[in-house]
PDB file of C-alpha atoms in Angstrom:
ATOM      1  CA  UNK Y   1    -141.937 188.155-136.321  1.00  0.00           C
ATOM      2  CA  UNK Y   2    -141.198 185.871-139.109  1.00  0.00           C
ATOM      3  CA  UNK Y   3    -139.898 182.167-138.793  1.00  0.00           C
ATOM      4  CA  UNK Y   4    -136.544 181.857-140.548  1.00  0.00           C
ATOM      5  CA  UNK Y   5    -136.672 178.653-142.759  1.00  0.00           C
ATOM      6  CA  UNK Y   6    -134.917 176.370-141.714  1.00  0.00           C
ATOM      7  CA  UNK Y   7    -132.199 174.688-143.553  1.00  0.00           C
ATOM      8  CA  UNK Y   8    -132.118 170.721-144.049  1.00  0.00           C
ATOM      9  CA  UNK Y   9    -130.329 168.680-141.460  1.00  0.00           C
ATOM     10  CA  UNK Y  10    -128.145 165.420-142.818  1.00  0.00           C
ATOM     11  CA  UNK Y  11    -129.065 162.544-141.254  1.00  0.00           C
ATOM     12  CA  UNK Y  12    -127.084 160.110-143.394  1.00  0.00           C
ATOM     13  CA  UNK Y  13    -125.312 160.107-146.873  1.00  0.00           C
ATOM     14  CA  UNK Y  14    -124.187 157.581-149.481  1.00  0.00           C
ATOM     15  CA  UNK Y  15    -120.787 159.088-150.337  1.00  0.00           C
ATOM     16  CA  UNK Y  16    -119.729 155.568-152.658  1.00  0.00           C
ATOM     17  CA  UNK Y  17    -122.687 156.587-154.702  1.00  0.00           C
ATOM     18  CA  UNK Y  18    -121.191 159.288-156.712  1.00  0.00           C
ATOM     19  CA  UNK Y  19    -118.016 157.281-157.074  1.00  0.00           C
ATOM     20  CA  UNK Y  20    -120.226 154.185-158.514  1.00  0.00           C
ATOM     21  CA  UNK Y  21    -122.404 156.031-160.517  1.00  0.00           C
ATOM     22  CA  UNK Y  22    -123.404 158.990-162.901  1.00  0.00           C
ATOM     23  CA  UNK Y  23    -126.161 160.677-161.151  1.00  0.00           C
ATOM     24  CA  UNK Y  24    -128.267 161.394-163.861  1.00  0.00           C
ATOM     25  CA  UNK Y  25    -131.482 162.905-162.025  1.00  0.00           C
ATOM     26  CA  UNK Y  26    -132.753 162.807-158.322  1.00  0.00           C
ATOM     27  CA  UNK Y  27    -135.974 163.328-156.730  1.00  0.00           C
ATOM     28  CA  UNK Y  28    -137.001 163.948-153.258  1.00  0.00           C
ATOM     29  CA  UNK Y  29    -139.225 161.293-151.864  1.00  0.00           C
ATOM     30  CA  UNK Y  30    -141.022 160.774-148.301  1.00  0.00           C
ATOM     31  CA  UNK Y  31    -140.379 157.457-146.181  1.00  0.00           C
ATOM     32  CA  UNK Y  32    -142.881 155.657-144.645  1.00  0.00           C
ATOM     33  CA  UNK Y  33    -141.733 154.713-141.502  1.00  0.00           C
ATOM     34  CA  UNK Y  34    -142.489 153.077-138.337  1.00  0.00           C
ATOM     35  CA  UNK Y  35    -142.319 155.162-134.635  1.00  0.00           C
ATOM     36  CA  UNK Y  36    -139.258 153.106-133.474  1.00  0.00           C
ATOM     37  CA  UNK Y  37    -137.501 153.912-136.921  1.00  0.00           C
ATOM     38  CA  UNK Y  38    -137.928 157.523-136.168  1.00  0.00           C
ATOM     39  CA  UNK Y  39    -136.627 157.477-132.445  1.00  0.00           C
ATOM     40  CA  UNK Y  40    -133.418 155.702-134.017  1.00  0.00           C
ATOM     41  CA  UNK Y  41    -132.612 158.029-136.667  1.00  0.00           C
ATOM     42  CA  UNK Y  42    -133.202 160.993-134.252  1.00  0.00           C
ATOM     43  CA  UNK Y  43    -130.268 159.185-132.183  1.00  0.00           C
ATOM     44  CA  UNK Y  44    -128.389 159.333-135.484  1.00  0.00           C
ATOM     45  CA  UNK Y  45    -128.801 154.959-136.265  1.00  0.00           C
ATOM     46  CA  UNK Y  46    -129.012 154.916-139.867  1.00  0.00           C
ATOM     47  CA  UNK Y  47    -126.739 153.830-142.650  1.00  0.00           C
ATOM     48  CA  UNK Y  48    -127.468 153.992-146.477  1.00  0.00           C
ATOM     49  CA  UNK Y  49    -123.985 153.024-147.671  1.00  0.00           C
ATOM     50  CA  UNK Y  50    -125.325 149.751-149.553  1.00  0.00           C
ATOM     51  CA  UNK Y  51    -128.834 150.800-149.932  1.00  0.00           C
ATOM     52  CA  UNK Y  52    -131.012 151.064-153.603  1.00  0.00           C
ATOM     53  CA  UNK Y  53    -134.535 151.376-154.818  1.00  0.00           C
ATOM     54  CA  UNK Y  54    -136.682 148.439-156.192  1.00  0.00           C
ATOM     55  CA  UNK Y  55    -140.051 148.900-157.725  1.00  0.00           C
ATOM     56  CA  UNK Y  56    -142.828 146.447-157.238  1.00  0.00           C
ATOM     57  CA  UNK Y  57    -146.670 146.891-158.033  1.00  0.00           C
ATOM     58  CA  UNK Y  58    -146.207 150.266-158.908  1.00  0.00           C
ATOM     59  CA  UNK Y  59    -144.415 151.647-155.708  1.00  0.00           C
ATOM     60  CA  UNK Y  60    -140.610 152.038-154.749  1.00  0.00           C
ATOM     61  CA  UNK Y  61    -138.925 150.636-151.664  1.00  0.00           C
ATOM     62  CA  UNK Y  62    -136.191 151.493-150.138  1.00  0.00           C
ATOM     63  CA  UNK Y  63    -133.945 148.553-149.971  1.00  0.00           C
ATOM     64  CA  UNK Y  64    -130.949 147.584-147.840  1.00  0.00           C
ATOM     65  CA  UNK Y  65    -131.687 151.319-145.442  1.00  0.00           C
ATOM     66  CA  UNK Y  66    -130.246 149.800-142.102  1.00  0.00           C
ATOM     67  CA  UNK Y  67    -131.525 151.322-138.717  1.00  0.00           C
ATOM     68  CA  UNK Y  68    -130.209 150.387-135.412  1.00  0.00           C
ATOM     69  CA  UNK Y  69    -132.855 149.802-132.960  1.00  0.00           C
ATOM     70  CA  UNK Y  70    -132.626 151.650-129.705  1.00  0.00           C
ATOM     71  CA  UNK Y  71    -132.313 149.664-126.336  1.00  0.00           C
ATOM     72  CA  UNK Y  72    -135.008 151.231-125.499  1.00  0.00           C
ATOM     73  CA  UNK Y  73    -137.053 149.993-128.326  1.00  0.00           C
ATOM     74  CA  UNK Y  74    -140.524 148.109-127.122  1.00  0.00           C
ATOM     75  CA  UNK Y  75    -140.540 144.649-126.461  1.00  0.00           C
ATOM     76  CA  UNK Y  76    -143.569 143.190-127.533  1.00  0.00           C
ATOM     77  CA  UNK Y  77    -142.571 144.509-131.318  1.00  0.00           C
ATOM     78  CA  UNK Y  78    -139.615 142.832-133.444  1.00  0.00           C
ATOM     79  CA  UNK Y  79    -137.637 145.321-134.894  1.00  0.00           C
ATOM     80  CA  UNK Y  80    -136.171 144.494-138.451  1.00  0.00           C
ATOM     81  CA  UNK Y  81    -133.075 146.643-138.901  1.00  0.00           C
ATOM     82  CA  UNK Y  82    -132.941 146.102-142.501  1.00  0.00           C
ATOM     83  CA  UNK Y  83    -136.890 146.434-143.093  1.00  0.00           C
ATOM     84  CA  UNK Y  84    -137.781 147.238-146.711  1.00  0.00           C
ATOM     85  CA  UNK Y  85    -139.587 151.179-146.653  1.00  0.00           C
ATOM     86  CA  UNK Y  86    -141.848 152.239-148.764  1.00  0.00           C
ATOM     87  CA  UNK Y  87    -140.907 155.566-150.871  1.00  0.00           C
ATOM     88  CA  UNK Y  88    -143.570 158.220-150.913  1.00  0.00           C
ATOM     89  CA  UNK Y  89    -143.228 159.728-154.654  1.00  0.00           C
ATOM     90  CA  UNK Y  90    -145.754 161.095-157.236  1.00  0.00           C
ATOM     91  CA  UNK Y  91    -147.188 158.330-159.825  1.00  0.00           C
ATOM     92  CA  UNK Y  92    -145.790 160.337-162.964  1.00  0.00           C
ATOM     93  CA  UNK Y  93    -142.191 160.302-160.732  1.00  0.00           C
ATOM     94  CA  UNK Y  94    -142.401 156.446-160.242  1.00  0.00           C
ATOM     95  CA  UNK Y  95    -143.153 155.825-163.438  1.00  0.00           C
ATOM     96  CA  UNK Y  96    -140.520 157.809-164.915  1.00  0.00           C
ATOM     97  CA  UNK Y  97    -138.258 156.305-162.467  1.00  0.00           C
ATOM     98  CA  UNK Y  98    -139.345 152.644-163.940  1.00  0.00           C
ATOM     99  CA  UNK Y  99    -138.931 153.142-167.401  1.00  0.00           C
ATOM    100  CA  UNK Y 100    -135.659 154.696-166.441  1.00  0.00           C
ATOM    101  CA  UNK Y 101    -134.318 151.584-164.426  1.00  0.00           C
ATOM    102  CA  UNK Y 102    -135.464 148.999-167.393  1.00  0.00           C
ATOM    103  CA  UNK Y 103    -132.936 150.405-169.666  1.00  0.00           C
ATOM    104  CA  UNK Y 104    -129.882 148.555-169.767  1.00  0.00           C
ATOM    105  CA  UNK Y 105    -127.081 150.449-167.100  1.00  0.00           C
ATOM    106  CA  UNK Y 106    -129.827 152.185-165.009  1.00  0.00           C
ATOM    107  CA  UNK Y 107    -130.479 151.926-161.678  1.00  0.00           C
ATOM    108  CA  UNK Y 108    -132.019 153.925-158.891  1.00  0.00           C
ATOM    109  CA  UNK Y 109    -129.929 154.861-156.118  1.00  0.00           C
ATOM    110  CA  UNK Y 110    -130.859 156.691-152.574  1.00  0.00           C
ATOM    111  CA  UNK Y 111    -128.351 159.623-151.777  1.00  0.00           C
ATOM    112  CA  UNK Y 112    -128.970 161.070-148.864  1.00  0.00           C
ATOM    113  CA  UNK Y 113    -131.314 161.013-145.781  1.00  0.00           C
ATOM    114  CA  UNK Y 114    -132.407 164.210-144.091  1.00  0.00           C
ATOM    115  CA  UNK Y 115    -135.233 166.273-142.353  1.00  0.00           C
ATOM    116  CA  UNK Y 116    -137.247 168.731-143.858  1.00  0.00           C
ATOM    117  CA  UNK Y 117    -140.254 170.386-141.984  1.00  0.00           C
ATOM    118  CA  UNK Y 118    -139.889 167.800-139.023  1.00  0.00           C
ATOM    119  CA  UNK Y 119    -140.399 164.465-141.450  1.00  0.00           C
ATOM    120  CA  UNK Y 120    -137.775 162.237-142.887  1.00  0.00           C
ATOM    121  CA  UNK Y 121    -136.733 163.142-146.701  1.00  0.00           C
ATOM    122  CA  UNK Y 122    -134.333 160.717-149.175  1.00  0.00           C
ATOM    123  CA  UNK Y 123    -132.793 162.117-152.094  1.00  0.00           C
ATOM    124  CA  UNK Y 124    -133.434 159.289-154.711  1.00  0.00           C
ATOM    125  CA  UNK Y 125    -131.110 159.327-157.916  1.00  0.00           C
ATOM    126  CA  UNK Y 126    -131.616 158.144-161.181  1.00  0.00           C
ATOM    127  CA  UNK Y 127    -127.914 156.511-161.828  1.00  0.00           C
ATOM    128  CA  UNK Y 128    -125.976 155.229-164.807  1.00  0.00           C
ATOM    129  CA  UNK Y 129    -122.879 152.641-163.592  1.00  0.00           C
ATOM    130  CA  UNK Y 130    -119.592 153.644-164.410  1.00  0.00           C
ATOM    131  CA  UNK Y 131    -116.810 151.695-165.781  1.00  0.00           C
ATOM    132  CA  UNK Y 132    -113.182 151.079-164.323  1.00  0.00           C
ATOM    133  CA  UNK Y 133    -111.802 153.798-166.539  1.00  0.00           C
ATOM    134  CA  UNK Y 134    -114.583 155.839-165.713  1.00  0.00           C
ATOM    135  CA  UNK Y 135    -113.689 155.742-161.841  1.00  0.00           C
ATOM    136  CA  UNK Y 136    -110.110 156.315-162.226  1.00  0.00           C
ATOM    137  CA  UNK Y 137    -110.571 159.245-164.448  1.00  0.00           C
ATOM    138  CA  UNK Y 138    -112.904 160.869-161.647  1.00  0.00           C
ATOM    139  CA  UNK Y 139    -110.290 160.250-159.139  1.00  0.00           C
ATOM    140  CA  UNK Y 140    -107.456 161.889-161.477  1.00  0.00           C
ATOM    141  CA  UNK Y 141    -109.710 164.819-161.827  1.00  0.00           C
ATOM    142  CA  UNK Y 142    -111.022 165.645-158.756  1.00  0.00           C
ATOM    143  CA  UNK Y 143    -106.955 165.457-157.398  1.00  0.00           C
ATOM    144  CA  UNK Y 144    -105.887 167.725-159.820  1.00  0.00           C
ATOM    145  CA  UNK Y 145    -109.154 169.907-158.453  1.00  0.00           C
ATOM    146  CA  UNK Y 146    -107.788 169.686-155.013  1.00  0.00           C
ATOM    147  CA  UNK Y 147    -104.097 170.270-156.240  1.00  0.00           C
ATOM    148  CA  UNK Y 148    -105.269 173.374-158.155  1.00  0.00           C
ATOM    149  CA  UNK Y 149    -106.880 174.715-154.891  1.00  0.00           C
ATOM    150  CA  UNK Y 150    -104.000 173.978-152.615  1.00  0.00           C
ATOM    151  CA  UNK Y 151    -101.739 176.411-155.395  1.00  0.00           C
ATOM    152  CA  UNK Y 152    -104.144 179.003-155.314  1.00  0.00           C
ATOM    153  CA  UNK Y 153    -104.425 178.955-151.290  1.00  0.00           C
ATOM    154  CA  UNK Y 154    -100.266 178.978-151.294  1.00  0.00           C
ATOM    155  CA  UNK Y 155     -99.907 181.716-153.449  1.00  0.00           C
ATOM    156  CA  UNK Y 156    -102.850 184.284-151.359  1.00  0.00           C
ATOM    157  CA  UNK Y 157    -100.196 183.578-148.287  1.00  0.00           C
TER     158      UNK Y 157
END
């Protein structure tokens, strides 16, 4: 009997990234995290909405990640909700990543947060910042999208 492979499971998103930004690349990364970290996002604690990726002696960190500590969490340890993680990547990925971010615009954004093969996974973009005009136009464009679909659902009834 073969296992079926499982699909990745969500565990938080960062929806007002793609509305900031231009995604330009993304990479998957691992997170180094401690065990109370990993009981809280299993209970679904985690928000990435104002979260971003700083470099510093040749690693990334995950900055601004928040985690709600459990009740339950032990007593003798302080738990920082807004800890800095370190991002597991590949040297030639970092370093690609750092050039990147030292052009002028450029910044490094985390996506999304999920499992894969039982450990946590963050989808870390490589992001241009978009203008006022920029935004707008997106929104104009993705209503006329959803517009266009809503006429072609009306006329299958």
């Amino acid at each position: 009997m073969s296992k079926k492979p499982k699909t990745p499971s969500l565990i938080a998103s960062n929806k007002k990234a793609r509305h900031e930004f231009f995604i330009e690349d993304s990479y998957e990364a691992g997170l180094e995290l401690l065990g109370w970290e990993v009981k809280a996002i299993r209970a679904g604690k985690m928000r990435i909405t104002e979260s971003y990726i700083i470099f510093k002696n040749g690693e990334a960190f995950l900055f601004g990640a928040h985690i709600q500590p459990l009740i339950s969490t032990s007593t003798h340890h302080v738990a920082d909700p807004l800890r800095t993680r370190k991002l597991l990547l590949h040297r030639r990925e970092i370093d690609k990543l750092f050039g990147m971010v030292n052009q002028k615009g450029h910044t490094c954004v985390a996506l999304k947060i999920y499992w894969k093969a039982g450990r946590v996974k963050c989808e870390v973009a490589l992001a241009k910042g978009k203008k006022l005009h920029d935004k707008r136009a997106t929104l104009k464009e993705r209503d006329y999208q959803r517009d266009k679909q809503r006429g072609f659902k009306n006329l299958a009834s």
